[in-house]
Coordinates of C-alpha atoms in Angstrom, one line a residue:
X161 CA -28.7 2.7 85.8
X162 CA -31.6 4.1 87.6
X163 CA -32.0 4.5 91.0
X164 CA -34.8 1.7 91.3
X165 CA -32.1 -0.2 89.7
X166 CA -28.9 1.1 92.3
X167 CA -31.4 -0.2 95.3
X168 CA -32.0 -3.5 94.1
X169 CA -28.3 -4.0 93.0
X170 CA -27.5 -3.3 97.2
X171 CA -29.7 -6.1 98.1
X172 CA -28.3 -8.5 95.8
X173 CA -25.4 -9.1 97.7
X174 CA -27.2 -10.4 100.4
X175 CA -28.0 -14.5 100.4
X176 CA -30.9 -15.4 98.2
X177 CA -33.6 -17.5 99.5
X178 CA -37.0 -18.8 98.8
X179 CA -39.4 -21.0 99.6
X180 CA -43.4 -22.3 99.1
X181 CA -45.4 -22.7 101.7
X182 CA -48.8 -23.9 102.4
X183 CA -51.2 -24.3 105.4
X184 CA -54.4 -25.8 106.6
X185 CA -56.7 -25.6 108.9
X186 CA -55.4 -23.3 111.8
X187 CA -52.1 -21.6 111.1
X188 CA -50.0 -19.0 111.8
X189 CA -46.5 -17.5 112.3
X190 CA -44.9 -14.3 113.2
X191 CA -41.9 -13.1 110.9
X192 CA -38.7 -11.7 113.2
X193 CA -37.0 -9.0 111.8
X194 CA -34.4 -9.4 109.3
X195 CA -31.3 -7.0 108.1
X196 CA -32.8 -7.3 104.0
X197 CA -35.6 -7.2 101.7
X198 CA -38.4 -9.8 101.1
X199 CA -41.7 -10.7 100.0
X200 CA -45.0 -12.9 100.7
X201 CA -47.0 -13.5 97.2
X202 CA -50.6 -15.5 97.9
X203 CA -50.8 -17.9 95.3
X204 CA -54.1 -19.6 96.5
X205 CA -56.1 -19.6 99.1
X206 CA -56.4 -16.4 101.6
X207 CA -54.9 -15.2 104.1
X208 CA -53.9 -12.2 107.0
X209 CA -51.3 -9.4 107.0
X210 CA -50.5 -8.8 110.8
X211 CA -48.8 -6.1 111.3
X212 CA -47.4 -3.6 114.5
X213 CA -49.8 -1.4 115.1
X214 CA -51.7 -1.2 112.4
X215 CA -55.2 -3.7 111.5
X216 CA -55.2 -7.0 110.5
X217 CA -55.5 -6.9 106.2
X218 CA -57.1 -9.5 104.5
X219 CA -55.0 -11.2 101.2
X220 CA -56.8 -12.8 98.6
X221 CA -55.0 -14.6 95.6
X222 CA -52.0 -12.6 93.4
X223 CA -51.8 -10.4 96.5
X224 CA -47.9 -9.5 96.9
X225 CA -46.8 -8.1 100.4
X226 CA -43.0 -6.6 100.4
X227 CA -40.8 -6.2 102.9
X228 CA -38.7 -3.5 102.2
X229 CA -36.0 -3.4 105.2
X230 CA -36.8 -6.6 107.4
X231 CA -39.7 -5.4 109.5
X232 CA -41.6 -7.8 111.9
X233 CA -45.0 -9.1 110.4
X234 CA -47.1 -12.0 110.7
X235 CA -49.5 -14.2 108.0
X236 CA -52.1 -15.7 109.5
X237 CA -55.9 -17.9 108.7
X238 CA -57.7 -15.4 110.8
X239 CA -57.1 -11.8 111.6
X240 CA -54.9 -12.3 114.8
X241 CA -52.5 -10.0 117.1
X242 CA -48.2 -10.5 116.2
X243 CA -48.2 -11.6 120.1
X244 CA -50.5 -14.4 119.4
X245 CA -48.8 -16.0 116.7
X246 CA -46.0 -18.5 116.9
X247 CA -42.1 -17.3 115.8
X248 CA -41.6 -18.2 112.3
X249 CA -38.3 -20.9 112.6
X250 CA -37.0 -19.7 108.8
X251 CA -34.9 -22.8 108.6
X252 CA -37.8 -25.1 109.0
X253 CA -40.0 -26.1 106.4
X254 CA -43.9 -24.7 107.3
X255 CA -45.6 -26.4 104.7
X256 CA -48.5 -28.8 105.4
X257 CA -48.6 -32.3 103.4
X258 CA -51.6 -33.0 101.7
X259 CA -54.1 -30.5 100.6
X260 CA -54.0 -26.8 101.6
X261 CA -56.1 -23.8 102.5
X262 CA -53.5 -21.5 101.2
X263 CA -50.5 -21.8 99.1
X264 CA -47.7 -18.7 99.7
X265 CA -44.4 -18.3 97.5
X266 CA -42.0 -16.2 99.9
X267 CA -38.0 -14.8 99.3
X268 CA -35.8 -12.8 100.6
X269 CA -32.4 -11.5 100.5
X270 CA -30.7 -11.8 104.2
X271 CA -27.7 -9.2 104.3
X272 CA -25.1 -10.1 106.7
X273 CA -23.2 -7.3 106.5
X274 CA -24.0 -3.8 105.9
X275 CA -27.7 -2.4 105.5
X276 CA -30.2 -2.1 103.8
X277 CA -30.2 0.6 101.1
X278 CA -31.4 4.1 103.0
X279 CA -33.7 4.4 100.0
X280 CA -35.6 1.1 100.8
X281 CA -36.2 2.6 104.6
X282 CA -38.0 5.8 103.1
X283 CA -40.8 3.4 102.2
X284 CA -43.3 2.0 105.1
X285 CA -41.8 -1.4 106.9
X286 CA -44.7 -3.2 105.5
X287 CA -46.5 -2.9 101.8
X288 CA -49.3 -4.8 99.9
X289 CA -49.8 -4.4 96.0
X290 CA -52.4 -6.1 94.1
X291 CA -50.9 -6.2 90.8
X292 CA -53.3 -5.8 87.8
X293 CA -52.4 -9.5 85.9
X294 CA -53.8 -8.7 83.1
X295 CA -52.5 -5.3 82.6
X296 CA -48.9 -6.4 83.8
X297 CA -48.5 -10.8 83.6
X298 CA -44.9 -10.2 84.0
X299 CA -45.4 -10.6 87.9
X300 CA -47.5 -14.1 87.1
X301 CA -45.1 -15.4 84.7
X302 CA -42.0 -14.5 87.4
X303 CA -43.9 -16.4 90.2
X304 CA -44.1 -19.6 88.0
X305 CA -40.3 -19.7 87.1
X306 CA -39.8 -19.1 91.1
X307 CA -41.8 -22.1 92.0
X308 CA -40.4 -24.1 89.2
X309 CA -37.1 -23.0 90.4
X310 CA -37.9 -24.1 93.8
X311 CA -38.7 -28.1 92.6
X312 CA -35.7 -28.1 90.8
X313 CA -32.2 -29.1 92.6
X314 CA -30.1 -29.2 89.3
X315 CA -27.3 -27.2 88.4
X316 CA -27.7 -23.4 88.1
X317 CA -29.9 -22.5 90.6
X318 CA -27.5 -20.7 92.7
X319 CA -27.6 -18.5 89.5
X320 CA -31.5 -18.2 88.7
X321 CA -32.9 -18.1 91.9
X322 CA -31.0 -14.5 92.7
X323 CA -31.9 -13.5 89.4
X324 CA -35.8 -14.0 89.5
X325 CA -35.7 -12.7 93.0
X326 CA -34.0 -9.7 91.7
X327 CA -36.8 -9.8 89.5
X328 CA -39.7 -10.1 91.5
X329 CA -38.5 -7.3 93.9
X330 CA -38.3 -4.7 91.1
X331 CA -41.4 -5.3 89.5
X332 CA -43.4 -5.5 92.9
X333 CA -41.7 -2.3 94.2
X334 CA -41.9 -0.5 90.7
X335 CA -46.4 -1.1 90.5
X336 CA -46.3 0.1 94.4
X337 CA -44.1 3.1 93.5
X338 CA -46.5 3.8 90.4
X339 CA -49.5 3.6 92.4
X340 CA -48.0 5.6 95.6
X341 CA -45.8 8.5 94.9
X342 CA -43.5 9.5 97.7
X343 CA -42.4 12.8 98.5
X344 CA -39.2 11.7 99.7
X345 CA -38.0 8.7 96.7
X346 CA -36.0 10.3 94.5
X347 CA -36.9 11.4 91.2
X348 CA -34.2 11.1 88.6
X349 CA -36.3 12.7 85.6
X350 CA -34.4 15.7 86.1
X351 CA -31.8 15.3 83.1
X352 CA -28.9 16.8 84.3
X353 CA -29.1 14.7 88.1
X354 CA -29.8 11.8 86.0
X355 CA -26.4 12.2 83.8
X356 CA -24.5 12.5 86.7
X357 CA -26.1 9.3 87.9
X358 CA -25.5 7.3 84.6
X359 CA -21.8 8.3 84.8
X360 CA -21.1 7.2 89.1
X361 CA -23.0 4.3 88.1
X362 CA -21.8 3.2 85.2
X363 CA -18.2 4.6 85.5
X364 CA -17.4 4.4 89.2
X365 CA -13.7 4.0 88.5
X366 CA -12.9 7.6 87.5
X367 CA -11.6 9.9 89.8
X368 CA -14.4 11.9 90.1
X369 CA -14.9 15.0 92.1
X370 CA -18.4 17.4 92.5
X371 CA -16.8 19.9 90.2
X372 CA -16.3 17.1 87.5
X373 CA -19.8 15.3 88.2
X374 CA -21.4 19.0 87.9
X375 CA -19.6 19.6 84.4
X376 CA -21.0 16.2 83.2
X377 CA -24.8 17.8 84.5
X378 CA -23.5 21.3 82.6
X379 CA -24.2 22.9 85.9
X380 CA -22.1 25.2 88.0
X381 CA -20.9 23.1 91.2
X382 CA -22.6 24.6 93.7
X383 CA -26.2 24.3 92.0
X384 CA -25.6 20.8 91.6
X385 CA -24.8 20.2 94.9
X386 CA -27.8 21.7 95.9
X387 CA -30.4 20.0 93.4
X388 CA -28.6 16.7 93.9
X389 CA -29.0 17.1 97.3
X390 CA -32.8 17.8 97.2
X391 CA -33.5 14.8 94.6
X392 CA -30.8 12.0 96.2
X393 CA -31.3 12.9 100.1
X394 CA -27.3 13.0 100.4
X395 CA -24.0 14.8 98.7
X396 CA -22.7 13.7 95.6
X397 CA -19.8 12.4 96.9
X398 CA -21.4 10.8 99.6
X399 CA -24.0 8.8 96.8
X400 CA -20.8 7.6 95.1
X401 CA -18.7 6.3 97.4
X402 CA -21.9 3.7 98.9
X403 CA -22.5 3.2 95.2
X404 CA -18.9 2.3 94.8
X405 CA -18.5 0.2 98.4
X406 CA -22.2 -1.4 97.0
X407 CA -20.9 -2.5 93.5
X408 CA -17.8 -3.8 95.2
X409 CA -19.5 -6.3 97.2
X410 CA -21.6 -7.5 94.4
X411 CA -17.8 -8.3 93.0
X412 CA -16.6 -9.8 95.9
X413 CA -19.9 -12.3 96.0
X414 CA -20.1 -12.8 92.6
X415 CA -16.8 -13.1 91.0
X416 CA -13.1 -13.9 91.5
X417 CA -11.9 -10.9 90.2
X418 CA -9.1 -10.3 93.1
X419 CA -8.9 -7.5 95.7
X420 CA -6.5 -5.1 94.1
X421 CA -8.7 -5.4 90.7
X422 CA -11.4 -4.5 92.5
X423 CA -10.3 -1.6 94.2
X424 CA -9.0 -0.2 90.7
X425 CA -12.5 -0.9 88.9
X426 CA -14.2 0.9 91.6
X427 CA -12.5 3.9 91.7
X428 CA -9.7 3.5 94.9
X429 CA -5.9 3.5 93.8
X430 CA -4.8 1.2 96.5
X431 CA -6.2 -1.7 97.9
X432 CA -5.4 -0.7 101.2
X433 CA -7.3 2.5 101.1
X434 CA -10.5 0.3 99.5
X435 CA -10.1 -2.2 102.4
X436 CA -10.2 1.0 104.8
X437 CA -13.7 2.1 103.5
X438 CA -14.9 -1.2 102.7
X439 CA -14.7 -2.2 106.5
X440 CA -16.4 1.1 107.8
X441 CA -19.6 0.4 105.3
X442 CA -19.9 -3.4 106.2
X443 CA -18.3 -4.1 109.3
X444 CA -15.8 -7.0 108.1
X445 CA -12.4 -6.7 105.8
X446 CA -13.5 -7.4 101.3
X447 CA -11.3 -10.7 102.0
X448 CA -13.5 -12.0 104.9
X449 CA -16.4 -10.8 103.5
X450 CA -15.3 -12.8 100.0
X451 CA -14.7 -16.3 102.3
X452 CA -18.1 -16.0 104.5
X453 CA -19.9 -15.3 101.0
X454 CA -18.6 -18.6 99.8
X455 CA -18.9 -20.4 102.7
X456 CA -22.7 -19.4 102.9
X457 CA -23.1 -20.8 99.1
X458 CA -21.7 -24.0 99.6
X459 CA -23.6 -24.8 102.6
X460 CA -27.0 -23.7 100.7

């Protein structure tokens, strides 16, 4: 696993949500901000990025606009201010009957507990790709499942609709990444960091220490401290124990697998010591955290 592929993993156990909207004549609304991730793709129509501080950009159709960590924003007809602009109530439906001047297909995964990823807060609050659809349909093609999804109230949405968000996330952040390098993402084409990575990811049960994790890269321990430093932004062990805490929420949401099994498969020997970390990263005991996950799905 990648680290593209770590970030969106730590988003996924937020709750997934999504929704199509469309608007006439004048409309408008200003997006609070959220603990998460989420995005605005214009599927016809036109619209307004507003944004703090920065000038009003205009969206034309296929035009994606991420959110990587829950900043405030706004979508309006006309370029407008974020004080001008009604609140956006995200429990109501915005959509306009009849015909419409725009049509938008939004998601997002709310985290209500922990935060977001620290890699996700490198990027700027607000982003705009316009993908190439010709080059790349995959972004097309995910857009019509999502709206298909969205008319659809059978069984198994609870299980698609997290998995084409997943998705859509990694495929709009991967053509913005391509397009705009950052100094400060990590690169993982370094073949010895990216071994070590492949093994806390993959195996995050062993008991590992830097001096094991720096064998696996065939580097002495204190270069690989310092190069996985500089690539990752944080210690090894540091990177493996939110990797750990991360994959054991995704667990906790997504399975029944019970506590002690979990605190094993992750890499803690008691489930005490587990519950210890577990509440210092999100704030809430993996039990609680386990009930309000399920509560939240079977109110949705």
């Amino acid at each position: 696993m990648d680290v593209l592929s770590a970030v969106i993993s730590s988003v996924r156990i937020g709750r997934a949500e999504a929704c199509s909207i469309r608007g006439v004549g004048s409309w408008g609304w200003r997006y609070p901000p959220l603990t998460g991730s989420g995005f605005h793709m214009v599927l016809s129509g036109g619209a307004w990025l507003i944004t703090t501080g920065g000038q009003p950009l205009e969206l034309k159709p296929g035009d994606v606009v991420l959110i990587p960590f829950g900043a405030t924003h706004g979508l309006s007809h006309v370029p407008s201010s974020l004080q001008d602009l009604p609140p956006a109530v995200l429990s109501e439906d915005l959509s306009s009957p009849g015909p419409s001047d725009v049509e938008l297909l939004c998601g997002a995964y709310w985290l209500d507990h922990g935060q977001v990823h620290p890699y996700l807060r490198l990027l700027p609050g607000v982003i705009t790709v316009s993908p190439d659809y010709d080059l790349n349909p995959q972004l097309r093609l995910l857009a019509e499942l999502l709206g298909a999804d969205l008319s659809d109230a059978g069984p198994g949405t609870g299980a698609t609709r997290p998995a084409l968000l997943n998705l859509m996330l990694t495929h709009v952040l991967r053509q913005w990444l391509e397009q705009n390098r950052l100094a400060d993402w990590p690169e993982t084409t370094d073949p010895a960091i990216a071994a070590a990575l492949h093994e806390i990811h993959t195996n995050p049960h062993r008991p590992w220490t830097v001096q094991s994790l720096s064998a696996t890269a065939g580097m002495s321990r204190t270069a690989f401290t310092k190069r996985f430093n500089a690539l990752m932004g944080q210690p090894p062990m540091s990177y493996l124990t939110r990797w750990r805490l991360t994959y054991s929420a995704q667990l906790l949401r997504e399975t029944d697998v019970p506590l002690a099994t979990i605190a094993r498969r992750v890499g803690y020997s008691t489930e005490f010591s587990f519950g210890g970390s577990f509440r210092r990263e999100y704030g809430i005991s993996p039990g609680r955290f386990r009930a309000l996950e399920r509560e939240g799905r079977s109110a949705e």
